[in-house]
CSV table of C-alpha atoms (C1' of nucleotides) in Angstrom, one decimal:
chain,number,residue,atom,x,y,z
A,1,UNK,CA,-128.7,90.3,206.0
A,2,UNK,CA,-132.1,90.5,206.0
A,3,UNK,CA,-134.4,87.9,205.4
A,4,UNK,CA,-135.6,88.9,202.5
A,5,UNK,CA,-132.1,88.8,200.6
A,6,UNK,CA,-130.9,85.5,202.3
A,7,UNK,CA,-134.1,84.1,201.0
A,8,UNK,CA,-133.6,85.6,197.8
A,9,UNK,CA,-130.4,84.6,196.9
A,10,UNK,CA,-131.1,81.0,198.0
A,11,UNK,CA,-133.6,80.9,196.1
A,12,UNK,CA,-132.0,82.1,192.8
A,13,UNK,CA,-129.3,79.5,193.3
A,14,UNK,CA,-131.7,77.0,192.8
A,15,UNK,CA,-134.7,77.8,190.3
A,16,UNK,CA,-133.4,81.2,189.4
A,17,UNK,CA,-132.1,81.7,185.6
A,18,UNK,CA,-128.4,80.8,185.1
A,19,UNK,CA,-127.7,79.9,181.5
A,20,UNK,CA,-129.0,83.4,179.5
A,21,UNK,CA,-126.2,84.4,177.1
A,22,UNK,CA,-125.0,87.5,179.1
A,23,UNK,CA,-124.8,85.1,182.3
A,24,UNK,CA,-121.7,83.9,183.6
A,25,UNK,CA,-119.3,86.7,182.8
A,26,UNK,CA,-117.9,89.6,184.4
A,27,UNK,CA,-117.0,91.7,181.1
A,28,UNK,CA,-118.7,95.0,181.8
A,29,UNK,CA,-119.3,95.1,178.0
A,30,UNK,CA,-121.0,92.1,177.6
A,31,UNK,CA,-123.3,92.9,180.5
A,32,UNK,CA,-123.6,96.7,179.5
A,33,UNK,CA,-124.8,95.7,175.9
A,34,UNK,CA,-127.4,93.2,177.4
A,35,UNK,CA,-128.5,95.6,179.9
A,36,UNK,CA,-129.7,98.3,177.4
A,37,UNK,CA,-130.9,95.9,175.0
A,38,UNK,CA,-133.1,94.6,178.0
A,39,UNK,CA,-134.7,98.1,178.4
A,40,UNK,CA,-138.3,97.8,178.1
A,41,UNK,CA,-137.4,94.7,175.8
A,42,UNK,CA,-138.5,91.4,176.8
A,43,UNK,CA,-135.5,88.8,177.4
A,44,UNK,CA,-136.9,86.4,174.0
A,45,UNK,CA,-137.0,89.5,171.7
A,46,UNK,CA,-133.2,90.0,172.9
A,47,UNK,CA,-131.7,86.8,172.3
A,48,UNK,CA,-131.4,86.7,168.7
A,49,UNK,CA,-130.2,90.3,168.6
A,50,UNK,CA,-127.7,89.9,171.4
A,51,UNK,CA,-125.6,87.3,169.4
A,52,UNK,CA,-125.6,89.0,166.1
A,53,UNK,CA,-124.3,92.5,168.1
A,54,UNK,CA,-121.6,90.9,170.1
A,55,UNK,CA,-120.4,88.7,167.1
A,56,UNK,CA,-119.9,92.0,165.4
A,57,UNK,CA,-119.0,94.3,168.0
A,58,UNK,CA,-117.5,91.7,170.0
A,59,UNK,CA,-115.6,94.6,172.5
A,60,UNK,CA,-115.9,98.3,173.2
A,61,UNK,CA,-113.0,99.5,170.8
A,62,UNK,CA,-114.7,97.8,167.6
A,63,UNK,CA,-118.1,99.4,168.9
A,64,UNK,CA,-116.6,102.7,169.1
A,65,UNK,CA,-114.8,102.6,165.6
A,66,UNK,CA,-118.0,101.6,163.8
A,67,UNK,CA,-120.5,103.9,162.1
A,68,UNK,CA,-123.6,104.8,163.9
A,69,UNK,CA,-125.4,103.8,160.7
A,70,UNK,CA,-124.3,100.1,161.0
A,71,UNK,CA,-124.8,100.0,164.8
A,72,UNK,CA,-128.3,101.1,163.9
A,73,UNK,CA,-128.4,98.3,161.1
A,74,UNK,CA,-127.7,95.4,163.9
A,75,UNK,CA,-130.5,97.4,166.1
A,76,UNK,CA,-133.0,97.3,163.2
A,77,UNK,CA,-136.2,95.8,164.6
A,78,UNK,CA,-135.5,96.1,168.6
A,79,UNK,CA,-137.0,99.5,168.6
A,80,UNK,CA,-136.3,102.4,170.8
A,81,UNK,CA,-133.1,103.4,168.5
A,82,UNK,CA,-132.0,105.9,170.7
A,83,UNK,CA,-130.6,103.0,172.7
A,84,UNK,CA,-128.5,102.1,169.9
A,85,UNK,CA,-127.2,105.9,169.6
A,86,UNK,CA,-126.3,106.4,172.9
A,87,UNK,CA,-124.4,102.7,173.1
A,88,UNK,CA,-122.4,103.9,170.3
A,89,UNK,CA,-121.6,107.3,172.0
A,90,UNK,CA,-121.0,105.8,175.1
A,91,UNK,CA,-118.1,103.4,173.7
A,92,UNK,CA,-116.6,106.7,172.0
A,93,UNK,CA,-117.0,108.2,175.2
A,94,UNK,CA,-115.1,105.4,176.7
A,95,UNK,CA,-112.4,105.3,174.2
A,96,UNK,CA,-111.7,109.2,174.7
A,97,UNK,CA,-112.0,109.7,178.2
A,98,UNK,CA,-112.1,106.5,179.8
A,99,UNK,CA,-108.8,105.1,178.3
A,100,UNK,CA,-110.9,102.3,176.6
A,101,UNK,CA,-111.7,100.9,180.0
A,102,UNK,CA,-115.4,100.5,181.2
A,103,UNK,CA,-115.6,103.3,184.3
A,104,UNK,CA,-116.2,101.2,187.7
A,105,UNK,CA,-117.0,104.1,189.7
A,106,UNK,CA,-120.9,104.0,190.2
A,107,UNK,CA,-121.5,107.8,189.7
A,108,UNK,CA,-119.0,107.6,186.8
A,109,UNK,CA,-121.1,105.0,185.4
A,110,UNK,CA,-124.0,107.1,185.1
A,111,UNK,CA,-122.5,109.8,182.9
A,112,UNK,CA,-122.7,107.7,180.3
A,113,UNK,CA,-125.3,107.9,177.7
A,114,UNK,CA,-127.9,105.8,178.1
A,115,UNK,CA,-127.1,104.6,181.3
A,116,UNK,CA,-129.4,105.9,184.4
A,117,UNK,CA,-129.4,104.7,188.0
A,118,UNK,CA,-131.1,101.2,187.4
A,119,UNK,CA,-128.9,100.0,184.4
A,120,UNK,CA,-125.8,101.2,186.3
A,121,UNK,CA,-126.6,99.5,189.4
A,122,UNK,CA,-127.1,95.9,187.4
A,123,UNK,CA,-123.7,96.8,185.5
A,124,UNK,CA,-122.0,97.7,188.7
A,125,UNK,CA,-123.5,94.1,190.5
A,126,UNK,CA,-122.8,91.9,187.5
A,127,UNK,CA,-119.4,93.5,186.5
A,128,UNK,CA,-118.0,94.8,189.6
A,129,UNK,CA,-119.9,92.8,192.4
A,130,UNK,CA,-120.9,96.4,193.9
A,131,UNK,CA,-123.4,96.9,196.7
A,132,UNK,CA,-126.0,98.7,194.4
A,133,UNK,CA,-129.6,98.0,193.6
A,134,UNK,CA,-131.7,97.6,190.7
A,135,UNK,CA,-135.2,99.1,190.1
A,136,UNK,CA,-136.7,97.9,187.3
A,137,UNK,CA,-140.1,96.8,186.1
A,138,UNK,CA,-139.6,93.4,188.1
A,139,UNK,CA,-138.3,94.9,191.2
A,140,UNK,CA,-141.0,97.5,191.4
A,141,UNK,CA,-144.0,94.7,190.9
A,142,UNK,CA,-142.0,92.8,193.3
A,143,UNK,CA,-142.0,95.4,196.1
A,144,UNK,CA,-145.2,97.0,195.5
A,145,UNK,CA,-146.4,93.6,196.5
A,146,UNK,CA,-144.0,92.5,199.1
A,147,UNK,CA,-144.7,95.9,200.8
A,148,UNK,CA,-148.2,96.9,199.5
A,149,UNK,CA,-146.9,99.9,198.0
A,150,UNK,CA,-150.1,101.7,196.4
A,151,UNK,CA,-150.0,104.2,193.7
A,152,UNK,CA,-148.0,104.0,190.1
A,153,UNK,CA,-144.8,102.6,190.7
A,154,UNK,CA,-143.5,105.0,188.4
A,155,UNK,CA,-144.8,108.0,189.7
A,156,UNK,CA,-141.8,110.1,191.1
A,157,UNK,CA,-143.2,109.8,194.8
A,158,UNK,CA,-143.9,106.2,194.7
A,159,UNK,CA,-140.2,105.7,192.6
A,160,UNK,CA,-138.3,107.6,195.5
A,161,UNK,CA,-139.9,105.4,198.3
A,162,UNK,CA,-139.4,101.9,196.3
A,163,UNK,CA,-135.7,103.2,196.0
A,164,UNK,CA,-135.4,103.6,199.2
A,165,UNK,CA,-136.9,100.1,200.2
A,166,UNK,CA,-134.7,98.5,197.7
A,167,UNK,CA,-131.4,100.0,199.0
A,168,UNK,CA,-132.6,98.8,202.9
A,169,UNK,CA,-133.0,95.0,201.2
A,170,UNK,CA,-129.6,94.7,199.9
A,171,UNK,CA,-126.9,92.3,201.4
A,172,UNK,CA,-123.6,92.6,202.1
A,173,UNK,CA,-122.2,90.2,199.9
A,174,UNK,CA,-123.7,87.9,196.6
A,175,UNK,CA,-124.8,90.6,194.7
A,176,UNK,CA,-124.8,88.4,191.4
A,177,UNK,CA,-127.1,85.9,192.9
A,178,UNK,CA,-129.2,89.0,194.3
A,179,UNK,CA,-129.6,91.0,191.5
A,180,UNK,CA,-130.4,88.3,189.4
A,181,UNK,CA,-132.6,87.0,192.0
A,182,UNK,CA,-134.6,90.0,192.1
A,183,UNK,CA,-135.1,89.9,188.1
A,184,UNK,CA,-136.0,86.3,188.0
A,185,UNK,CA,-138.2,86.6,190.9
A,186,UNK,CA,-140.3,89.5,188.8
A,187,UNK,CA,-140.1,87.5,185.7
A,188,UNK,CA,-141.0,83.9,186.5
A,189,UNK,CA,-143.0,83.8,189.7
A,190,UNK,CA,-144.2,87.5,190.6
A,191,UNK,CA,-145.4,88.1,187.4
A,192,UNK,CA,-148.5,90.5,186.6
A,193,UNK,CA,-150.9,87.9,186.1
A,194,UNK,CA,-151.3,84.4,187.8
A,195,UNK,CA,-148.3,85.0,190.1
A,196,UNK,CA,-146.8,81.6,191.2
A,197,UNK,CA,-147.1,82.7,195.2
A,198,UNK,CA,-147.3,79.1,196.3
A,199,UNK,CA,-143.7,79.0,194.9
A,200,UNK,CA,-142.3,82.2,196.1
A,201,UNK,CA,-139.6,82.3,198.9
A,202,UNK,CA,-141.0,85.4,200.2
A,203,UNK,CA,-144.5,84.5,200.9
A,204,UNK,CA,-144.3,84.6,204.7
A,205,UNK,CA,-143.5,88.5,204.3
A,206,UNK,CA,-145.5,89.6,201.6
A,207,UNK,CA,-148.1,92.1,202.9
A,208,UNK,CA,-150.1,91.6,199.5
A,209,UNK,CA,-150.3,88.0,199.8
A,210,UNK,CA,-151.4,88.1,203.6
A,211,UNK,CA,-154.2,90.3,202.5
A,212,UNK,CA,-155.1,88.5,199.4
A,213,UNK,CA,-154.6,91.8,197.4
A,214,UNK,CA,-152.0,90.4,195.2
A,215,UNK,CA,-153.6,90.9,191.7
A,216,UNK,CA,-154.0,94.4,192.8
A,217,UNK,CA,-150.7,95.5,192.7
A,218,UNK,CA,-149.0,97.1,191.6
A,219,UNK,CA,-151.2,100.1,190.6
A,220,UNK,CA,-151.6,100.5,186.8
A,221,UNK,CA,-150.4,103.7,185.2
A,222,UNK,CA,-153.2,106.2,184.8
A,223,UNK,CA,-154.6,106.8,181.8
A,224,UNK,CA,-155.8,109.8,180.2
A,225,UNK,CA,-158.3,109.9,177.0
A,226,UNK,CA,-156.4,109.5,173.8
A,227,UNK,CA,-157.6,111.9,171.0
A,228,UNK,CA,-157.9,110.3,167.8
A,229,UNK,CA,-156.5,111.5,164.6
A,230,UNK,CA,-157.7,111.3,160.9
A,231,UNK,CA,-155.2,111.3,157.8
A,232,UNK,CA,-155.5,110.2,154.2
A,233,UNK,CA,-152.4,108.2,152.6
A,234,UNK,CA,-151.9,108.7,148.9
A,235,UNK,CA,-151.0,105.0,147.7
A,236,UNK,CA,-149.8,106.5,144.3
A,237,UNK,CA,-148.8,103.3,141.8
A,238,UNK,CA,-146.9,103.3,138.7
A,239,UNK,CA,-146.9,100.0,137.1
A,240,UNK,CA,-145.6,97.5,140.2
A,241,UNK,CA,-143.9,100.6,142.0
A,242,UNK,CA,-145.6,102.7,144.9
A,243,UNK,CA,-143.9,106.0,145.9
A,244,UNK,CA,-142.8,106.7,149.3
A,245,UNK,CA,-141.7,109.5,151.4
A,246,UNK,CA,-139.1,109.8,153.7
A,247,UNK,CA,-140.2,111.1,157.4
A,248,UNK,CA,-138.4,113.6,159.6
A,249,UNK,CA,-135.7,112.1,161.7
A,250,UNK,CA,-137.6,112.5,164.8
A,251,UNK,CA,-140.9,112.1,166.1
A,252,UNK,CA,-143.5,109.4,165.3
A,253,UNK,CA,-142.0,107.0,162.8
A,254,UNK,CA,-138.7,109.2,162.9
A,255,UNK,CA,-136.7,108.3,159.4
A,256,UNK,CA,-139.1,105.6,158.2
A,257,UNK,CA,-140.2,105.6,154.6
A,258,UNK,CA,-144.4,105.8,154.5
A,259,UNK,CA,-146.9,107.3,152.2
A,260,UNK,CA,-147.6,110.8,151.7
A,261,UNK,CA,-150.0,112.2,153.8
A,262,UNK,CA,-153.2,114.5,153.0
A,263,UNK,CA,-156.2,116.2,154.7
A,264,UNK,CA,-159.1,113.9,153.9
A,265,UNK,CA,-161.3,116.9,152.4
A,266,UNK,CA,-158.6,117.3,149.5
A,267,UNK,CA,-159.3,116.7,146.1
A,268,UNK,CA,-156.5,113.9,145.7
A,269,UNK,CA,-155.4,114.0,142.0
A,270,UNK,CA,-155.3,117.8,142.0
A,271,UNK,CA,-153.2,117.6,145.2
A,272,UNK,CA,-150.8,115.0,143.7
A,273,UNK,CA,-150.3,117.0,140.7
A,274,UNK,CA,-149.8,120.1,142.4
A,275,UNK,CA,-147.4,118.6,145.0
A,276,UNK,CA,-145.8,116.3,142.6
A,277,UNK,CA,-146.3,117.3,139.3
A,278,UNK,CA,-147.8,113.7,138.5
A,279,UNK,CA,-151.0,113.2,136.8
A,280,UNK,CA,-153.2,110.3,138.6
A,281,UNK,CA,-156.5,109.1,138.3
A,282,UNK,CA,-158.5,108.1,141.8
A,283,UNK,CA,-158.6,104.3,141.5
A,284,UNK,CA,-160.1,102.8,144.5
A,285,UNK,CA,-160.4,103.4,148.4
A,286,UNK,CA,-158.4,100.6,150.5
A,287,UNK,CA,-159.7,99.3,153.7
A,288,UNK,CA,-159.2,102.1,156.5
A,289,UNK,CA,-157.0,100.6,159.4
A,290,UNK,CA,-156.2,102.2,162.7
A,291,UNK,CA,-153.3,102.5,164.7
A,292,UNK,CA,-152.7,102.9,168.5
A,293,UNK,CA,-149.6,105.5,169.5
A,294,UNK,CA,-149.1,105.9,173.3
A,295,UNK,CA,-150.8,109.6,173.2
A,296,UNK,CA,-153.7,109.1,170.1
A,297,UNK,CA,-155.2,106.8,168.1
A,298,UNK,CA,-154.8,107.3,164.1
A,299,UNK,CA,-157.2,106.2,161.8
A,300,UNK,CA,-155.7,105.8,158.0
A,301,UNK,CA,-157.6,105.9,155.2
A,302,UNK,CA,-155.4,104.9,152.4
A,303,UNK,CA,-156.8,106.1,148.8
A,304,UNK,CA,-154.9,104.3,145.8
A,305,UNK,CA,-154.2,106.9,142.8
A,306,UNK,CA,-152.9,105.4,139.6
A,307,UNK,CA,-150.2,107.1,137.6
A,308,UNK,CA,-151.4,108.6,134.2
A,309,UNK,CA,-148.2,110.4,133.1
A,310,UNK,CA,-145.0,110.7,134.3
A,311,UNK,CA,-143.5,113.9,132.4
A,312,UNK,CA,-142.3,115.4,135.8
A,313,UNK,CA,-140.7,112.7,137.9
A,314,UNK,CA,-140.0,112.9,141.4
A,315,UNK,CA,-136.5,113.1,142.1
A,316,UNK,CA,-136.2,115.1,145.0
A,317,UNK,CA,-134.1,113.8,147.9
A,318,UNK,CA,-137.0,112.1,150.7
A,319,UNK,CA,-139.2,110.5,147.8
A,320,UNK,CA,-138.6,107.0,146.6
A,321,UNK,CA,-140.2,104.9,143.8
A,322,UNK,CA,-140.2,101.4,145.0
A,323,UNK,CA,-141.5,98.2,143.6
A,324,UNK,CA,-144.1,96.7,146.3
A,325,UNK,CA,-141.9,93.4,147.0
A,326,UNK,CA,-138.9,95.9,148.0
A,327,UNK,CA,-141.5,98.5,149.6
A,328,UNK,CA,-142.7,95.5,152.1
A,329,UNK,CA,-138.5,94.9,153.0
A,330,UNK,CA,-137.6,98.4,153.3
A,331,UNK,CA,-137.8,100.7,156.8
A,332,UNK,CA,-141.5,101.3,156.9
A,333,UNK,CA,-143.8,101.5,159.9
A,334,UNK,CA,-146.2,98.3,160.1
A,335,UNK,CA,-149.4,100.3,159.1
A,336,UNK,CA,-147.4,101.1,155.7
A,337,UNK,CA,-146.6,97.6,155.7
A,338,UNK,CA,-150.2,96.4,156.2
A,339,UNK,CA,-151.6,98.8,153.1
A,340,UNK,CA,-148.4,97.3,150.8
A,341,UNK,CA,-150.0,93.7,151.3
A,342,UNK,CA,-153.4,94.5,150.8
A,343,UNK,CA,-152.3,96.2,147.6
A,344,UNK,CA,-150.1,93.4,146.5
A,345,UNK,CA,-152.9,91.1,146.9
A,346,UNK,CA,-155.5,93.3,144.8
A,347,UNK,CA,-152.9,93.4,141.9
A,348,UNK,CA,-152.3,89.8,142.4
A,349,UNK,CA,-156.1,89.0,142.2
A,350,UNK,CA,-156.4,91.6,139.5
A,351,UNK,CA,-153.7,90.0,137.3
A,352,UNK,CA,-155.4,86.3,137.4
A,353,UNK,CA,-158.9,88.2,136.3
A,354,UNK,CA,-157.2,89.6,133.5
B,1,DG,C1',-144.0,116.2,186.1
B,2,DA,C1',-144.9,114.5,181.5
B,3,DA,C1',-143.9,113.5,176.6
B,4,DC,C1',-141.6,110.7,174.2
B,5,DC,C1',-139.5,106.7,172.2
B,6,DG,C1',-141.0,101.0,169.0
B,7,DT,C1',-141.8,96.6,169.0
B,8,DG,C1',-143.9,92.0,170.3
B,9,DG,C1',-146.1,89.0,173.6
B,10,DT,C1',-150.8,88.4,176.4
B,11,DC,C1',-155.6,88.5,178.1
C,1,DT,C1',-159.4,92.6,170.8
C,2,DG,C1',-158.2,96.5,172.1
C,3,DA,C1',-155.5,98.1,176.5
C,4,DC,C1',-151.6,96.7,179.0
C,5,DC,C1',-146.8,95.7,179.9
C,6,DA,C1',-141.6,94.4,179.2
C,7,DA,C1',-134.1,93.9,182.4
C,8,DG,C1',-135.6,102.9,181.4
C,9,DG,C1',-133.8,107.0,180.2
C,10,DT,C1',-133.9,111.6,177.8
C,11,DT,C1',-135.4,115.8,177.1
DNA sequence: GAACCGTGGTC
DNA sequence: TGACCAAGGTT
């Protein structure tokens, strides 16, 4: 066994994490669900969701027999909702194709929706004690430092090298402690900022530490200049209600409720009449806010319009009048929630001043 | 190969 | 406080 793996395993047994909700089991389903929830998501955010999900969907058959809508309901708030759709889809696949038993073959596991090489390795090692290496963000950081690998770790060329190094380090046994040790080391000692090198079991062989370059690694993702966009949101207020519009099922905020949008140059009451057949009066501009996405920054100018007459009601699918309090509790993105809260404060103070 | 997909925490 | 990131995978 390599010095790397033996020291890591010994360290994990003493200093690693042993009481997370998905540990101390070899049930592939329980491990699978945890690994999907933990993709790009921190442990603290997962724990509450995991307990409720496992209580409602305790096994593969229960999950497969549930509706996608209910699975998404239990995922609501976790983000990356394709994970939930793929989890559900894969459960059905296991029932239909694999006789209801989670497959043990490493390549077969990777054919399931939402399971790539790293997640498959986590399941295979934790549930079936197979000799397969994970390569998640923790492991990339540990290896980039230990072997002084420069370049963004998720660049295909760099990632290929890290996969090869990770494979070379694998022990011949004790895969549960080893895999967990890789994660624990990255999560508790070899952190991005303020790494605790003095406590690290691998300090003697760490190339970055030897050159005092730990803080420089891993190389951050190259950032391209992001464009900025402007939009106007129409806040149509009818009494205590506001109008919401359902966004398309894919794309930014896909499937969520938001305000109708307009080009900032447009005449808003006229636009509201032509689009919705509603007579409105401009009331006020609400504070502008900005929201950062991965690839662009959005500047939002909310414009409040008061509904004057309601001769033509908006009854089409995809539109909704909701009481402001109810709207805040609906499936809305964060900027919409902020606008609603501003609106709520304005209306409250208006009532007091009347 | 690069864009896309959510949210919350950290500094 | 805006940038950066976290138990990645799919298109």
